[in-house]
């Protein structure tokens, strides 16, 4: 599957948001065993969601951006920093560039909102992926949903 056979877009309507949640459920809840009651949170209502959709309409990737006041708790309160999170790609689409396209789409949305950097909390097995995209780890390792993570940042 080439990048021309899918599109990454901001989730503008309820159907797109539901598609994002379905991808997250498959990756985080089913595959990784994250409890469903902590996968979806109060941030979802105000977050900017991004979805990757195949030509046939099937969603297979998702992510979200928190910015403004809601991002402060995740970014140390710095006003120009957004928080990238809940990045998920279905197993069948991994290795096709979908994750990169989602991250770049979220970064574009952050720039459009005047942000100067993006933070994220990376599962430690994904550090190399984010480092290749220009993110730099900082701070100590921590557990989130029982999974080891590190905070990372990329200046835009």
XYZ file of N, CA, C and O in Angstrom:
624
model
N 0.853 -1.171 0.000
C 0.000 0.000 0.000
C 0.898 1.233 0.000
O 1.742 1.399 0.848
N 0.738 2.090 -0.956
C 1.525 3.316 -1.027
C 0.806 4.423 -0.276
O -0.375 4.302 0.047
N 1.521 5.521 -0.021
C 0.898 6.633 0.688
C -0.219 7.248 -0.135
O -1.095 7.912 0.409
N -0.229 7.007 -1.443
C -1.303 7.547 -2.267
C -2.589 6.743 -2.103
O -3.634 7.168 -2.568
N -2.528 5.590 -1.434
C -3.725 4.782 -1.259
C -4.399 5.024 0.098
O -5.301 4.303 0.473
N -3.929 6.036 0.823
C -4.607 6.442 2.045
C -4.442 7.943 2.225
O -3.609 8.583 1.590
N -5.280 8.504 3.069
C -5.231 9.921 3.364
C -5.216 10.100 4.878
O -5.821 9.312 5.608
N -4.480 11.109 5.341
C -4.478 11.499 6.753
C -5.176 12.840 6.823
O -4.837 13.762 6.087
N -6.182 12.919 7.695
C -6.949 14.167 7.794
C -7.384 14.411 9.230
O -7.447 13.484 10.046
N -7.695 15.668 9.509
C -8.267 16.020 10.805
C -9.663 15.412 10.859
O -10.412 15.462 9.883
N -9.981 14.809 11.979
C -11.298 14.199 12.188
C -12.299 15.316 12.450
O -12.361 15.845 13.554
N -13.056 15.669 11.426
C -13.967 16.809 11.508
C -15.368 16.454 12.001
O -16.068 17.298 12.520
N -15.802 15.222 11.777
C -17.188 14.878 12.118
C -17.230 13.693 13.086
O -16.222 13.037 13.325
N -18.410 13.423 13.640
C -18.530 12.322 14.616
C -18.088 10.966 14.062
O -17.499 10.165 14.800
N -18.330 10.694 12.800
C -17.927 9.404 12.223
C -16.408 9.261 12.230
O -15.878 8.180 12.530
N -15.685 10.345 11.905
C -14.219 10.312 11.940
C -13.711 10.100 13.363
O -12.766 9.350 13.590
N -14.338 10.759 14.315
C -13.915 10.602 15.714
C -14.148 9.165 16.175
O -13.302 8.577 16.846
N -15.283 8.597 15.810
C -15.567 7.205 16.162
C -14.550 6.268 15.507
O -14.148 5.269 16.106
N -14.128 6.596 14.290
C -13.107 5.793 13.611
C -11.796 5.847 14.399
O -11.125 4.821 14.574
N -11.440 7.024 14.887
C -10.233 7.165 15.711
C -10.337 6.292 16.956
O -9.394 5.567 17.313
N -11.486 6.345 17.618
C -11.664 5.562 18.848
C -11.621 4.068 18.560
O -11.107 3.293 19.370
N -12.144 3.640 17.409
C -12.119 2.215 17.055
C -10.685 1.732 16.842
O -10.314 0.639 17.282
N -9.865 2.551 16.181
C -8.459 2.192 15.976
C -7.752 2.119 17.318
O -7.018 1.168 17.603
N -7.962 3.106 18.163
C -7.335 3.109 19.482
C -7.749 1.894 20.296
O -6.918 1.289 20.975
N -9.015 1.534 20.233
C -9.477 0.363 20.985
C -8.756 -0.889 20.509
O -8.281 -1.688 21.323
N -8.641 -1.059 19.199
C -7.981 -2.256 18.666
C -6.516 -2.310 19.105
O -6.016 -3.353 19.515
N -5.808 -1.192 19.018
C -4.375 -1.175 19.325
C -4.121 -1.192 20.832
O -3.358 -2.025 21.322
N -4.727 -0.274 21.545
C -4.383 -0.138 22.954
C -5.129 -1.119 23.860
O -4.528 -1.739 24.733
N -6.424 -1.258 23.671
C -7.222 -2.104 24.567
C -7.055 -3.582 24.208
O -6.697 -4.396 25.052
N -7.306 -3.932 22.941
C -7.255 -5.334 22.539
C -5.815 -5.843 22.466
O -5.460 -6.842 23.081
N -4.964 -5.132 21.719
C -3.601 -5.619 21.483
C -2.687 -5.456 22.698
O -1.940 -6.364 23.047
N -2.727 -4.275 23.339
C -1.782 -3.999 24.424
C -2.357 -4.211 25.821
O -1.628 -4.112 26.804
N -3.640 -4.457 25.917
C -4.239 -4.739 27.212
C -4.459 -3.541 28.114
O -4.607 -3.694 29.330
N -4.519 -2.339 27.551
C -4.807 -1.145 28.343
C -6.294 -1.192 28.730
O -7.140 -1.433 27.870
N -6.615 -0.986 30.006
C -8.028 -0.991 30.400
C -8.816 0.077 29.625
O -8.383 1.225 29.507
N -9.961 -0.323 29.100
C -10.766 0.584 28.276
C -11.169 1.843 29.031
O -11.224 2.928 28.452
N -11.390 1.728 30.329
C -11.838 2.890 31.095
C -10.754 3.955 31.268
O -11.070 5.090 31.630
N -9.492 3.624 30.981
C -8.459 4.666 31.027
C -7.976 5.052 29.634
O -7.287 6.063 29.481
N -8.336 4.297 28.622
C -7.929 4.650 27.258
C -8.639 5.915 26.792
O -8.061 6.769 26.151
N -9.893 6.036 27.097
C -10.665 7.224 26.707
C -10.749 8.123 27.928
O -11.026 7.664 29.028
N -10.472 9.413 27.729
C -10.420 10.314 28.877
C -11.109 11.643 28.574
O -11.601 11.869 27.470
N -11.119 12.507 29.567
C -11.781 13.802 29.431
C -11.133 14.669 28.358
O -11.775 15.561 27.804
N -9.865 14.411 28.030
C -9.187 15.193 26.997
C -9.773 14.960 25.600
O -9.661 15.799 24.724
N -10.366 13.791 25.375
C -10.864 13.449 24.050
C -11.877 14.456 23.514
O -11.933 14.716 22.315
N -12.691 15.017 24.382
C -13.756 15.926 23.947
C -13.211 17.167 23.251
O -13.775 17.626 22.248
N -12.104 17.727 23.749
C -11.567 18.973 23.201
C -10.335 18.790 22.330
O -9.840 19.754 21.749
N -9.831 17.575 22.223
C -8.612 17.318 21.441
C -8.893 17.435 19.951
O -10.017 17.226 19.479
N -7.844 17.726 19.215
C -7.883 17.640 17.763
C -7.474 16.207 17.428
O -6.411 15.753 17.848
N -8.336 15.494 16.728
C -8.061 14.103 16.360
C -7.697 14.036 14.891
O -8.249 14.767 14.066
N -6.762 13.147 14.566
C -6.322 12.926 13.192
C -6.531 11.448 12.888
O -6.252 10.586 13.726
N -7.023 11.157 11.682
C -7.312 9.785 11.293
C -6.653 9.474 9.949
O -6.568 10.347 9.078
N -6.157 8.252 9.809
C -5.639 7.753 8.530
C -6.686 6.784 7.983
O -7.112 5.864 8.688
N -7.085 7.011 6.730
C -8.158 6.230 6.124
C -7.710 5.720 4.763
O -7.168 6.482 3.948
N -7.955 4.434 4.503
C -7.652 3.847 3.200
C -8.604 4.394 2.147
O -9.660 4.946 2.468
N -8.242 4.169 0.873
C -9.092 4.601 -0.236
C -10.510 4.065 -0.128
O -11.463 4.718 -0.518
N -10.660 2.854 0.422
C -11.985 2.246 0.537
C -12.748 2.724 1.776
O -13.837 2.239 2.066
N -12.166 3.688 2.517
C -12.843 4.259 3.670
C -12.516 3.618 5.000
O -12.968 4.078 6.039
N -11.735 2.536 4.993
C -11.394 1.847 6.232
C -10.355 2.640 7.025
O -9.270 2.931 6.527
N -10.660 3.011 8.281
C -9.680 3.704 9.119
C -8.660 2.716 9.667
O -9.014 1.601 10.047
N -7.388 3.105 9.683
C -6.376 2.197 10.220
C -5.274 2.910 10.975
O -4.296 2.303 11.369
N -5.458 4.198 11.253
C -4.504 4.935 12.065
C -5.183 6.130 12.706
O -6.158 6.658 12.161
N -4.679 6.552 13.869
C -5.270 7.680 14.584
C -4.240 8.299 15.514
O -3.250 7.669 15.889
N -4.501 9.529 15.887
C -3.693 10.234 16.874
C -4.444 11.473 17.310
O -5.465 11.824 16.724
N -3.931 12.145 18.343
C -4.600 13.359 18.782
C -3.580 14.403 19.225
O -2.437 14.075 19.557
N -4.030 15.642 19.225
C -3.233 16.779 19.667
C -4.013 17.527 20.729
O -5.161 17.913 20.508
N -3.364 17.731 21.865
C -3.899 18.617 22.890
C -3.131 19.921 22.796
O -1.914 19.917 22.585
N -3.832 21.027 22.953
C -3.172 22.333 22.897
C -3.915 23.300 23.807
O -5.025 23.029 24.247
N -3.259 24.411 24.098
C -3.862 25.389 24.998
C -3.877 24.884 26.432
O -3.012 24.118 26.852
N -4.904 25.318 27.169
C -5.016 24.979 28.591
C -4.996 23.475 28.845
O -4.393 23.015 29.805
N -5.646 22.693 27.977
C -5.740 21.251 28.223
C -4.401 20.543 28.071
O -4.209 19.463 28.610
N -3.469 21.141 27.346
C -2.159 20.517 27.160
C -1.221 20.786 28.331
O -0.240 20.066 28.516
N -1.508 21.800 29.117
C -0.589 22.253 30.169
C -0.175 21.140 31.129
O 0.984 21.049 31.517
N -1.104 20.270 31.497
C -0.789 19.209 32.449
C 0.207 18.205 31.884
O 0.929 17.559 32.623
N 0.264 18.096 30.570
C 1.151 17.114 29.938
C 2.456 17.727 29.448
O 3.393 17.008 29.140
N 2.521 19.047 29.350
C 3.698 19.700 28.764
C 4.448 20.598 29.734
O 5.302 21.371 29.329
N 4.116 20.527 31.004
C 4.792 21.366 31.985
C 4.277 22.793 31.994
O 4.918 23.687 32.523
N 3.131 23.022 31.387
C 2.509 24.336 31.416
C 3.049 25.335 30.422
O 2.678 26.504 30.457
N 3.920 24.915 29.519
C 4.468 25.846 28.531
C 3.406 26.156 27.477
O 2.905 25.254 26.816
N 3.055 27.430 27.291
C 1.927 27.785 26.436
C 2.088 27.446 24.950
O 1.105 27.190 24.287
N 3.284 27.422 24.433
C 3.478 27.160 23.002
C 3.717 25.703 22.657
O 4.102 25.384 21.539
N 3.483 24.803 23.629
C 3.785 23.387 23.419
C 2.487 22.580 23.406
O 1.676 22.677 24.319
N 2.317 21.797 22.368
C 1.181 20.893 22.278
C 1.586 19.507 22.736
O 2.765 19.211 22.917
N 0.595 18.655 22.918
C 0.840 17.293 23.368
C 0.265 16.302 22.356
O -0.949 16.215 22.184
N 1.146 15.569 21.694
C 0.755 14.529 20.755
C 0.512 13.263 21.564
O 1.312 12.912 22.419
N -0.586 12.578 21.285
C -0.859 11.364 22.034
C -1.775 10.418 21.311
O -2.312 10.725 20.243
N -1.930 9.252 21.919
C -2.844 8.218 21.423
C -2.578 7.868 19.960
O -3.482 7.566 19.202
N -1.294 7.885 19.571
C -0.920 7.514 18.208
C -1.043 6.002 18.068
O -0.416 5.256 18.812
N -1.852 5.562 17.126
C -2.126 4.137 16.964
C -2.264 3.792 15.487
O -2.933 4.512 14.743
N -1.629 2.696 15.091
C -1.738 2.180 13.726
C -2.060 0.690 13.827
O -1.387 -0.039 14.564
N -3.093 0.253 13.107
C -3.457 -1.162 13.130
C -2.295 -2.014 12.633
O -1.525 -1.586 11.769
N -2.172 -3.231 13.166
C -1.088 -4.136 12.791
C -0.948 -4.288 11.283
O 0.154 -4.323 10.756
N -2.057 -4.380 10.580
C -2.036 -4.615 9.131
C -1.453 -3.445 8.345
O -1.091 -3.613 7.181
N -1.340 -2.280 8.973
C -0.832 -1.096 8.272
C 0.540 -0.655 8.762
O 1.077 0.344 8.273
N 1.129 -1.377 9.699
C 2.439 -0.975 10.225
C 3.523 -1.205 9.183
O 3.466 -2.154 8.405
N 4.498 -0.307 9.174
C 5.605 -0.404 8.233
C 5.312 0.238 6.894
O 6.129 0.173 5.979
N 4.166 0.902 6.776
C 3.765 1.514 5.504
C 3.894 3.036 5.507
O 3.476 3.687 4.557
N 4.417 3.597 6.589
C 4.576 5.051 6.669
C 3.382 5.767 7.272
O 3.365 6.993 7.327
N 2.398 5.017 7.738
C 1.191 5.634 8.290
C 1.500 6.393 9.572
O 1.012 7.513 9.770
N 2.312 5.819 10.447
C 2.666 6.496 11.695
C 3.369 7.814 11.437
O 3.061 8.824 12.065
N 4.302 7.809 10.500
C 5.008 9.049 10.136
C 4.010 10.079 9.610
O 4.044 11.248 10.005
N 3.112 9.654 8.733
C 2.120 10.567 8.156
C 1.212 11.149 9.243
O 0.872 12.343 9.207
N 0.834 10.330 10.212
C 0.008 10.823 11.314
C 0.758 11.854 12.155
O 0.214 12.911 12.494
N 2.013 11.552 12.508
C 2.801 12.494 13.306
C 2.954 13.814 12.562
O 2.751 14.891 13.132
N 3.292 13.750 11.280
C 3.469 14.987 10.503
C 2.145 15.746 10.386
O 2.121 16.983 10.432
N 1.034 15.039 10.260
C -0.273 15.686 10.221
C -0.593 16.403 11.520
O -1.132 17.519 11.521
N -0.257 15.774 12.642
C -0.472 16.396 13.945
C 0.443 17.604 14.105
O 0.031 18.653 14.604
N 1.696 17.489 13.661
C 2.619 18.631 13.731
C 2.111 19.794 12.872
O 2.203 20.958 13.285
N 1.578 19.499 11.696
C 1.020 20.559 10.840
C -0.139 21.261 11.553
O -0.251 22.491 11.508
N -0.991 20.483 12.212
C -2.109 21.064 12.961
C -1.590 21.918 14.113
O -2.156 22.975 14.415
N -0.506 21.483 14.758
C 0.089 22.256 15.856
C 0.624 23.597 15.335
O 0.377 24.647 15.939
N 1.344 23.552 14.214
C 1.860 24.795 13.617
C 0.718 25.740 13.266
O 0.813 26.950 13.486
N -0.349 25.198 12.704
C -1.497 26.014 12.309
C -2.144 26.695 13.509
O -2.816 27.719 13.352
N -1.941 26.151 14.689
C -2.488 26.727 15.916
C -1.451 27.571 16.644
O -1.655 27.959 17.790
N -0.322 27.857 15.992
C 0.691 28.732 16.556
C 1.616 28.093 17.569
O 2.349 28.794 18.266
N 1.624 26.767 17.652
C 2.504 26.101 18.611
C 3.932 26.051 18.071
O 4.148 26.017 16.862
N 4.893 26.047 18.982
C 6.304 26.045 18.586
C 7.011 24.737 18.880
O 8.157 24.540 18.488
N 6.337 23.827 19.586
C 6.920 22.524 19.904
C 5.793 21.540 20.199
O 4.665 21.937 20.495
N 6.141 20.267 20.120
C 5.196 19.198 20.452
C 5.893 18.227 21.396
O 7.016 17.795 21.137
N 5.224 17.916 22.488
C 5.673 16.896 23.434
C 4.866 15.631 23.203
O 3.749 15.685 22.673
N 5.416 14.521 23.653
C 4.674 13.271 23.641
C 5.239 12.366 24.709
O 6.342 12.589 25.212
N 4.468 11.367 25.069
C 4.904 10.336 26.002
C 5.001 9.055 25.198
O 3.983 8.459 24.841
N 6.230 8.650 24.888
C 6.472 7.503 24.014
C 6.645 6.223 24.810
O 7.388 6.199 25.797
N 5.977 5.168 24.354
C 6.286 3.856 24.892
C 7.748 3.585 24.545
O 8.200 3.913 23.446
N 8.501 3.028 25.479
C 9.949 2.918 25.271
C 10.313 2.097 24.034
O 11.324 2.374 23.402
N 9.494 1.145 23.648
C 9.798 0.369 22.433
C 9.693 1.222 21.174
O 10.228 0.858 20.131
N 9.032 2.400 21.260
C 8.838 3.267 20.096
C 9.815 4.445 20.060
O 9.708 5.311 19.194
N 10.790 4.481 20.971
C 11.715 5.619 21.023
C 12.423 5.848 19.694
O 12.543 6.985 19.233
N 12.916 4.800 19.068
C 13.629 4.938 17.799
C 12.763 5.564 16.717
O 13.239 6.392 15.937
N 11.501 5.187 16.656
C 10.563 5.765 15.688
C 10.496 7.275 15.862
O 10.658 8.039 14.905
N 10.264 7.726 17.087
C 10.132 9.162 17.339
C 11.468 9.891 17.176
O 11.493 11.027 16.694
N 12.567 9.260 17.560
C 13.886 9.890 17.372
C 14.146 10.144 15.885
O 14.673 11.201 15.526
N 13.767 9.202 15.026
C 13.949 9.395 13.576
C 13.124 10.565 13.048
O 13.453 11.138 12.012
N 12.072 10.936 13.780
C 11.230 12.064 13.384
C 11.661 13.368 14.054
O 10.987 14.385 13.917
N 12.775 13.333 14.782
C 13.315 14.558 15.369
C 12.961 14.799 16.824
O 13.278 15.863 17.370
N 12.332 13.843 17.478
C 11.975 14.003 18.890
C 13.161 13.608 19.770
O 13.911 12.694 19.444
N 13.294 14.315 20.896
C 14.391 14.084 21.828
C 13.801 13.746 23.193
O 12.939 14.478 23.709
N 14.268 12.651 23.772
C 13.778 12.213 25.081
C 14.328 13.104 26.193
O 15.443 13.619 26.097
N 13.524 13.289 27.235
C 13.978 14.018 28.423
C 13.274 13.453 29.652
O 12.196 12.877 29.549
N 13.905 13.603 30.788
C 13.307 13.171 32.048
C 13.414 11.675 32.273
O 13.888 10.926 31.417
N 12.946 11.242 33.441
C 13.045 9.824 33.802
C 11.949 8.984 33.138
O 10.895 9.495 32.753
N 12.224 7.697 33.047
C 11.217 6.747 32.558
C 10.077 6.679 33.577
O 10.301 6.810 34.777
N 8.846 6.496 33.086
C 7.693 6.383 33.972
C 6.705 5.374 33.394
O 6.777 5.034 32.212
N 5.801 4.908 34.234
C 4.782 3.953 33.799
C 3.477 4.683 33.524
O 3.071 5.556 34.288
N 2.838 4.306 32.430
C 1.499 4.777 32.104
C 0.736 3.544 31.657
O 1.179 2.847 30.732
N -0.369 3.245 32.315
C -1.152 2.030 32.051
C -0.271 0.777 32.161
O -0.450 -0.181 31.422
N 0.729 0.838 33.060
C 1.615 -0.302 33.267
C 2.670 -0.486 32.196
O 3.376 -1.489 32.181
N 2.817 0.489 31.286
C 3.763 0.406 30.168
C 4.823 1.496 30.351
O 4.488 2.655 30.624
N 6.102 1.126 30.190
C 7.198 2.097 30.355
C 7.159 3.150 29.242
O 6.979 2.823 28.070
N 7.315 4.417 29.639
C 7.285 5.561 28.726
C 8.435 6.519 29.032
O 8.954 6.539 30.146
N 8.755 7.357 28.061
C 9.649 8.512 28.249
C 8.999 9.720 27.596
O 8.355 9.600 26.540
N 9.171 10.884 28.203
C 8.715 12.130 27.603
C 9.688 12.503 26.489
O 10.897 12.282 26.603
N 9.142 13.053 25.400
C 9.966 13.483 24.256
C 9.408 14.805 23.741
O 8.237 15.114 23.931
N 10.283 15.585 23.072
C 9.860 16.864 22.512
C 10.529 17.091 21.166
O 11.658 16.713 20.950
N 9.790 17.783 20.299
C 10.338 18.248 19.024
C 9.949 19.702 18.846
O 8.783 20.061 18.944
N 10.964 20.528 18.601
C 10.701 21.927 18.268
C 10.193 21.972 16.828
O 10.697 21.252 15.973
N 9.205 22.809 16.583
C 8.638 22.882 15.226
C 9.273 23.996 14.402
O 9.778 24.932 14.875
